[in-house]
Coordinates of C-alpha atoms and ligand atoms in Angstrom, one line a residue:
X1 CA 11.4 48.8 25.1
X2 CA 12.0 52.5 25.1
X3 CA 9.1 54.6 27.2
X4 CA 7.8 57.6 27.1
X5 CA 5.3 59.6 29.4
X6 CA 2.7 60.9 27.6
X7 CA 0.0 63.6 29.2
X8 CA -3.4 62.6 28.6
X9 CA -6.0 66.0 27.3
X10 CA -8.8 64.7 26.4
X11 CA -10.5 68.4 26.9
X12 CA -14.4 68.7 26.3
X13 CA -16.6 67.7 24.5
X14 CA -16.4 65.5 21.6
X15 CA -12.5 65.5 22.6
X16 CA -12.7 63.4 25.2
X17 CA -14.2 61.0 22.4
X18 CA -11.9 61.4 20.1
X19 CA -8.8 60.5 22.2
X20 CA -10.6 57.5 24.2
X21 CA -10.3 55.5 20.2
X22 CA -7.1 57.1 18.9
X23 CA -5.3 55.6 21.5
X24 CA -6.4 52.3 21.1
X25 CA -4.6 52.0 17.5
X26 CA -2.3 54.2 18.8
X27 CA -0.9 52.1 22.3
X28 CA -0.8 49.3 19.5
X29 CA 1.0 50.3 17.2
X30 CA 3.6 51.8 19.9
X31 CA 3.7 47.8 21.5
X32 CA 4.3 46.3 18.2
X33 CA 7.1 48.5 17.5
X34 CA 8.4 47.4 21.1
X35 CA 7.0 51.2 22.5
X36 CA 6.2 51.9 25.7
X37 CA 3.6 54.7 26.1
X38 CA 3.2 55.2 30.1
X39 CA -0.3 57.5 30.0
X40 CA -0.8 60.0 32.5
X41 CA -4.7 61.4 32.0
X42 CA -5.8 65.0 32.8
X43 CA -9.6 65.4 33.4
X44 CA -8.9 69.4 32.6
X45 CA -11.8 71.4 30.8
X46 CA -14.4 74.0 31.3
X47 CA -15.4 71.5 33.8
X48 CA -13.1 72.3 35.6
X49 CA -13.3 75.6 35.8
X50 CA -16.8 75.8 37.0
X51 CA -16.0 73.3 39.3
X52 CA -12.3 75.7 40.4
X53 CA -12.6 78.6 37.9
X54 CA -9.8 77.9 36.4
X55 CA -9.3 75.3 33.2
X56 CA -6.0 73.5 34.5
X57 CA -4.3 73.8 37.9
X58 CA -1.5 76.7 39.1
X59 CA 0.9 74.2 39.0
X60 CA -0.2 73.1 35.7
X61 CA 2.3 73.7 33.5
X62 CA 5.3 72.9 36.0
X63 CA 3.4 69.0 36.3
X64 CA 2.9 68.6 32.0
X65 CA 7.3 69.6 31.8
X66 CA 8.4 66.7 33.3
X67 CA 6.0 64.4 29.9
X68 CA 7.5 63.9 26.7
X69 CA 4.6 64.8 25.1
X70 CA 0.7 65.9 25.4
X71 CA -1.9 64.7 23.4
X72 CA -4.7 66.4 23.5
X73 CA -8.8 66.3 22.4
X74 CA -10.2 69.6 22.0
X75 CA -11.0 72.6 24.0
X76 CA -14.6 74.6 25.4
X77 CA -18.2 74.4 25.9
X78 CA -19.2 77.8 24.5
X79 CA -22.6 77.5 26.3
X80 CA -21.6 77.4 29.5
X81 CA -17.4 79.1 29.0
X82 CA -16.7 81.5 27.0
X83 CA -14.1 79.9 23.8
X84 CA -11.8 83.6 24.8
X85 CA -12.0 82.3 28.5
X86 CA -11.3 78.6 27.9
X87 CA -8.5 79.2 24.8
X88 CA -6.6 81.7 27.3
X89 CA -6.7 78.8 30.5
X90 CA -5.6 76.0 28.9
X91 CA -3.9 75.9 25.4
X92 CA -2.4 78.9 24.4
X93 CA -0.9 79.2 27.7
X94 CA 0.8 75.7 27.1
X95 CA 1.5 77.0 23.8
X96 CA 3.2 79.5 24.7
X97 CA 5.0 78.3 27.9
X98 CA 6.4 75.2 26.3
X99 CA 7.7 78.2 23.2
X100 CA 5.3 75.4 21.3
X101 CA 6.6 78.2 17.6
X102 CA 5.8 75.7 15.7
X103 CA 2.1 75.1 14.2
X104 CA 2.3 72.3 11.9
X105 CA -0.9 70.6 9.9
X106 CA -0.6 68.4 7.5
X107 CA -2.9 68.1 4.5
X108 CA -4.3 65.0 1.8
X109 CA -6.4 63.3 0.7
X110 CA -6.8 59.7 2.1
X111 CA -6.9 56.5 0.4
X112 CA -11.1 56.3 -0.4
X113 CA -11.6 59.5 1.4
X114 CA -13.9 61.6 -0.7
X115 CA -12.4 66.0 -1.3
X116 CA -14.7 68.2 -2.3
X117 CA -12.4 68.8 -4.6
X118 CA -11.5 66.8 -9.0
X119 CA -7.7 67.5 -8.5
X120 CA -7.2 65.5 -5.3
X121 CA -3.4 64.7 -5.8
X122 CA -1.8 67.3 -3.2
X123 CA 0.4 66.9 -0.7
X124 CA 1.0 69.6 1.4
X125 CA 2.7 70.8 5.1
X126 CA 1.8 74.1 6.2
X127 CA 4.0 75.7 8.8
X128 CA 2.2 78.1 10.9
X129 CA 3.5 80.2 13.4
X130 CA 2.1 79.2 16.8
X131 CA 3.1 81.7 19.2
X132 CA 3.5 85.6 18.4
X133 CA 2.1 87.9 14.9
X134 CA -1.0 88.9 14.6
X135 CA -1.9 86.2 18.1
X136 CA 0.5 88.6 20.6
X137 CA -2.3 89.5 22.7
X138 CA -0.6 92.9 22.4
X139 CA -4.0 95.7 22.3
X140 CA -6.0 96.7 25.0
X141 CA -9.7 98.7 24.8
X142 CA -10.5 102.0 26.2
X143 CA -13.5 104.1 25.5
X144 CA -15.8 100.6 26.3
X145 CA -19.3 101.9 25.7
X146 CA -19.1 104.8 24.7
X147 CA -19.4 106.3 20.2
X148 CA -15.3 107.5 20.5
X149 CA -14.7 103.3 22.2
X150 CA -11.2 102.6 20.6
X151 CA -10.2 99.1 20.2
X152 CA -6.1 98.4 19.1
X153 CA -5.0 95.1 17.6
X154 CA -1.0 94.7 18.0
X155 CA 0.6 91.9 16.6
X156 CA 4.2 92.3 17.5
X157 CA 7.1 89.9 14.4
X158 CA 10.0 89.6 16.1
X159 CA 13.4 89.1 13.8
X160 CA 13.4 85.6 16.9
X161 CA 10.5 83.7 15.7
X162 CA 9.7 84.7 12.5
X163 CA 13.2 83.9 11.3
X164 CA 12.6 80.0 13.1
X165 CA 9.5 79.8 11.3
X166 CA 10.8 80.1 8.2
X167 CA 13.9 78.3 9.1
X168 CA 12.3 75.0 10.2
X169 CA 9.8 75.5 6.7
X170 CA 13.4 75.1 4.7
X171 CA 14.3 72.2 6.7
X172 CA 11.4 70.7 5.5
X173 CA 11.1 71.9 2.3
X174 CA 14.5 70.2 2.1
X175 CA 12.6 66.3 3.6
X176 CA 10.5 67.0 0.8
X177 CA 9.6 68.0 -2.6
X178 CA 11.7 70.5 -2.6
X179 CA 9.5 73.8 -2.4
X180 CA 8.9 76.0 0.2
X181 CA 5.9 78.9 -0.7
X182 CA 5.8 82.6 1.8
X183 CA 2.9 84.2 2.5
X184 CA 2.8 87.3 3.7
X185 CA 0.3 91.1 2.8
X186 CA 3.2 92.4 1.9
X187 CA 2.0 94.8 -0.3
X188 CA -0.6 96.3 1.7
X189 CA 1.0 95.5 5.3
X190 CA 4.4 97.7 3.9
X191 CA 6.2 97.0 8.6
X192 CA 5.4 93.4 9.3
X193 CA 4.9 91.7 6.0
X194 CA 8.2 93.2 4.3
X195 CA 10.2 92.1 6.9
X196 CA 8.4 88.7 6.8
X197 CA 9.2 89.2 2.7
X198 CA 13.0 89.8 3.4
X199 CA 14.1 87.2 5.8
X200 CA 13.0 84.8 3.5
X201 CA 14.8 86.5 1.2
X202 CA 18.2 86.2 3.9
X203 CA 17.5 82.4 4.6
X204 CA 17.0 81.5 0.7
X205 CA 19.8 81.7 0.2
X206 CA 21.8 79.4 2.8
X207 CA 18.8 76.9 1.1
X208 CA 20.3 77.1 -2.6
X209 CA 19.0 74.2 -3.4
X210 CA 14.8 75.0 -2.2
X211 CA 13.0 76.6 -5.1
X212 CA 10.6 79.4 -2.6
X213 CA 7.8 81.5 -4.2
X214 CA 6.3 83.7 -2.9
X215 CA 2.4 84.6 -2.4
X216 CA 0.3 87.1 -0.8
X217 CA -2.0 85.2 1.4
X218 CA -5.8 86.0 -0.6
X219 CA -3.9 84.4 -4.4
X220 CA -2.7 81.0 -2.1
X221 CA -5.9 80.8 -0.7
X222 CA -7.0 80.3 -3.6
X223 CA -4.1 78.1 -5.0
X224 CA -4.4 76.4 -2.1
X225 CA -8.8 75.3 -4.5
X226 CA -7.8 74.9 -8.1
X227 CA -4.0 73.9 -8.0
X228 CA -2.9 72.9 -4.6
X229 CA -0.6 70.0 -6.1
X230 CA 1.9 73.4 -7.2
X231 CA 2.4 73.3 -3.0
X232 CA 3.9 71.8 -1.0
X233 CA 5.4 73.5 2.2
X234 CA 4.0 76.1 3.2
X235 CA 4.9 78.6 6.0
X236 CA 2.8 81.6 7.3
X237 CA 2.4 84.3 10.4
X238 CA 0.4 82.4 13.7
X239 CA -3.4 84.3 11.2
X240 CA -2.9 83.3 7.5
X241 CA -1.7 79.9 8.9
X242 CA -5.2 79.6 11.0
X243 CA -7.3 80.1 7.9
X244 CA -5.0 78.0 5.2
X245 CA -4.9 75.3 7.2
X246 CA -9.2 76.1 7.8
X247 CA -9.2 75.3 3.8
X248 CA -6.1 72.4 3.8
X249 CA -8.9 70.4 6.7
X250 CA -11.7 70.9 3.7
X251 CA -10.1 70.2 0.9
X252 CA -9.1 67.4 2.7
X253 CA -12.3 65.5 3.8
X254 CA -13.7 67.4 6.1
X255 CA -12.4 68.2 10.0
X256 CA -12.7 64.9 10.6
X257 CA -8.7 64.6 8.9
X258 CA -6.7 67.6 9.5
X259 CA -4.9 66.6 12.3
X260 CA -2.1 69.5 14.2
X261 CA 1.4 69.4 15.6
X262 CA 2.2 72.8 18.2
X263 CA 6.7 72.3 18.3
X264 CA 8.6 72.8 20.2
X265 CA 11.8 71.1 17.6
X266 CA 14.3 72.4 20.1
X267 CA 13.4 69.3 22.3
X268 CA 14.0 70.1 25.9
X269 CA 9.8 70.7 27.2
X270 CA 6.7 67.9 25.7
X271 CA 5.6 69.1 22.2
X272 CA 1.4 68.9 21.6
X273 CA -0.7 67.4 19.6
X274 CA -4.3 67.4 19.4
X275 CA -6.8 67.5 15.6
X276 CA -7.9 70.8 14.1
X277 CA -11.3 70.7 14.9
X278 CA -13.0 71.8 18.0
X279 CA -15.8 69.4 20.7
X280 CA -18.4 69.6 18.8
X281 CA -20.7 70.0 21.3
X282 CA -24.0 69.4 18.6
X283 CA -22.3 65.4 17.9
X284 CA -20.7 64.9 21.7
X285 CA -21.7 62.6 23.6
X286 CA -23.3 60.0 20.7
X287 CA -20.2 58.5 19.5
X288 CA -20.4 59.2 15.9
X289 CA -17.1 61.8 16.4
X290 CA -14.7 60.7 13.5
X291 CA -10.7 59.5 14.9
X292 CA -9.3 60.0 12.7
X293 CA -7.8 63.3 12.9
X294 CA -6.5 62.3 16.6
X295 CA -4.8 59.2 15.0
X296 CA -3.5 61.1 13.1
X297 CA -1.5 63.2 15.5
X298 CA -0.8 60.0 17.7
X299 CA 1.0 59.9 14.4
X300 CA 2.6 63.0 14.6
X301 CA 3.0 62.2 17.7
X302 CA 5.4 59.3 17.3
X303 CA 7.3 61.0 15.0
X304 CA 8.4 63.2 16.7
X305 CA 9.4 60.8 18.9
X306 CA 11.8 59.8 16.5
X307 CA 9.1 56.7 15.8
X308 CA 9.1 56.5 12.1
X309 CA 8.3 52.7 11.6
X310 CA 5.6 52.7 14.2
X311 CA 4.1 55.9 12.9
X312 CA 4.9 54.8 9.2
X313 CA 2.6 52.0 9.9
X314 CA -0.4 53.6 11.6
X315 CA -0.8 56.0 8.8
X316 CA -1.1 52.8 6.8
X317 CA -3.1 51.3 9.1
X318 CA -5.3 54.6 8.4
X319 CA -4.9 53.9 4.8
X320 CA -6.3 50.4 4.9
X321 CA -8.8 51.6 6.6
X322 CA -10.1 54.3 4.6
X323 CA -11.7 52.8 1.7
X324 CA -14.3 51.3 3.2
X325 CA -17.2 53.7 3.5
X326 CA -19.3 51.6 5.4
X327 CA -16.4 51.2 8.4
X328 CA -16.2 55.1 8.5
X329 CA -18.1 57.5 10.9
X330 CA -20.9 59.7 9.2
X331 CA -19.1 62.6 8.6
X332 CA -17.8 60.6 5.6
X333 CA -20.9 58.5 4.5
X334 CA -20.9 55.2 7.4
X335 CA -22.2 54.7 10.1
X336 CA -19.5 53.4 12.5
X337 CA -19.1 54.6 15.6
X338 CA -15.6 56.5 16.9
X339 CA -14.3 52.9 18.9
X340 CA -15.7 50.8 15.9
X341 CA -13.2 52.6 13.5
X342 CA -10.7 53.0 15.5
X343 CA -10.6 48.9 16.9
X344 CA -10.9 48.7 13.1
X345 CA -7.5 50.3 12.2
X346 CA -5.9 48.7 15.0
X347 CA -7.0 45.6 13.6
X348 CA -4.8 46.4 10.6
X349 CA -1.7 47.4 12.1
Ligands
NAI401 P1 -15.5 73.0 15.2 O1 -14.6 71.5 15.0 O2 -16.0 71.4 17.1 O3 -17.5 72.3 14.4 C1 -17.3 72.1 14.4 C2 -18.2 72.1 13.2 O4 -17.4 70.3 12.5 C3 -19.9 70.5 14.0 O5 -20.6 70.4 12.9 C4 -18.4 69.6 13.9 O6 -19.6 68.7 14.0 C5 -18.3 69.0 12.3 N1 -16.2 68.0 13.2 C6 -15.3 68.4 14.4 N2 -15.0 67.4 13.5 C7 -15.5 66.3 13.6 C8 -15.3 65.0 14.2 N3 -14.2 64.4 13.9 N4 -16.1 64.4 13.3 C9 -16.8 64.6 12.8 N5 -17.4 65.4 12.3 C10 -16.8 66.6 13.2 O7 -15.6 74.0 15.7 P2 -16.7 74.4 16.5 O8 -18.6 74.4 16.4 O9 -16.8 76.7 16.4 O10 -16.0 74.7 17.5 C11 -16.7 74.4 19.0 C12 -16.5 74.5 19.9 O11 -14.3 73.6 20.0 C13 -15.8 76.2 20.6 O12 -15.8 75.9 21.8 C14 -14.2 76.4 19.9 O13 -14.0 77.6 20.6 C15 -13.5 75.4 20.3 N6 -12.6 75.4 19.5 C16 -11.6 74.2 20.2 C17 -10.5 73.9 19.4 C18 -9.2 73.0 20.1 O14 -9.5 73.0 21.8 N7 -8.3 73.2 19.4 C19 -10.5 73.8 18.2 C20 -11.5 74.7 17.3 C21 -12.6 74.7 18.3
MG402 MG1 -7.7 77.1 13.6

């Protein structure tokens, strides 16, 4: 029996609900395929911050390092802890310290789920750069509070990071339908984005079998709504990928379905799997959050661990339940509770 050590961080709000629920079918899929998941739960959250002044202990990153994967719910409770504190105290350090430079988000409509689009026969894989770019954190403010206040926020694009994320995009395109859309805004941003275009061009010589198209971010945002079926793999910078994947979530039926994987493809550190949605304070504690995004994260985790059969089995169990609206949570028109839906999916394994 293969064993994997999983660090579980439920976090805040519905993060707790969806992680508890998702683990039911994830464990079932694992055990069905002879996989043993050894889970260790960390209660790091905004509560931890209010009690200790820190989102996670000083040795938090070192404690996580020995795990094979991290499954995270959601972090944030803006009424009590500013989002800038909770995000910078937990999620971002994990992404940066483990150099999880790929943020991968699949967007497709599961059977029976209503997309706001008429044409919903798309299957898009967004690859977002996850460590630098517009979110590098380089900048500052001077003359604060005066009429001549200045704020700067500098985007950082290094050859190492741009090259490795675009290369990852090419590799994924090769495993899928052979098409890569590279997203920039090189008409307006003449340094960083022209550089990105040049790296795409250089790498395309190594991937003659991949059809590469360059899009400006505004144009591809519109395309994801009008012609999503024309897109396969989309590779974008941190900010552009962040925005485009919210469109992806919307067209796939909502945040309840949007899964994401933060990966370091080189291995040696744990990759982290988390739904795109946040802690949803408006529905937290009511047991009605949709757990499907987090279950899908579990499938991405199993796949990343090399357990393809278990991952496929889990995805097909989800797809067998989604056509039955009454078994789904209220965001999809059903009346089921979070845990009940998770159990129904586990029943279909
Ligand atoms: P949100 O994603 O938590 O909620 C947005 C809307 O979608 C809400 O109406 C919510 O009820 C609904 N929703 C989200 N997930 C759902 C699910 N699984 N099932 C049913 N409905 C769902 O975004 P919001 O309200 O902007 O942020 C709340 C907190 O979460 C903030 O502190 C924010 O910083 C944090 N956040 C954390 C993220 C993370 O940990 N990766 C990502 C996004 C936000
Ligand atoms: Mg976002």
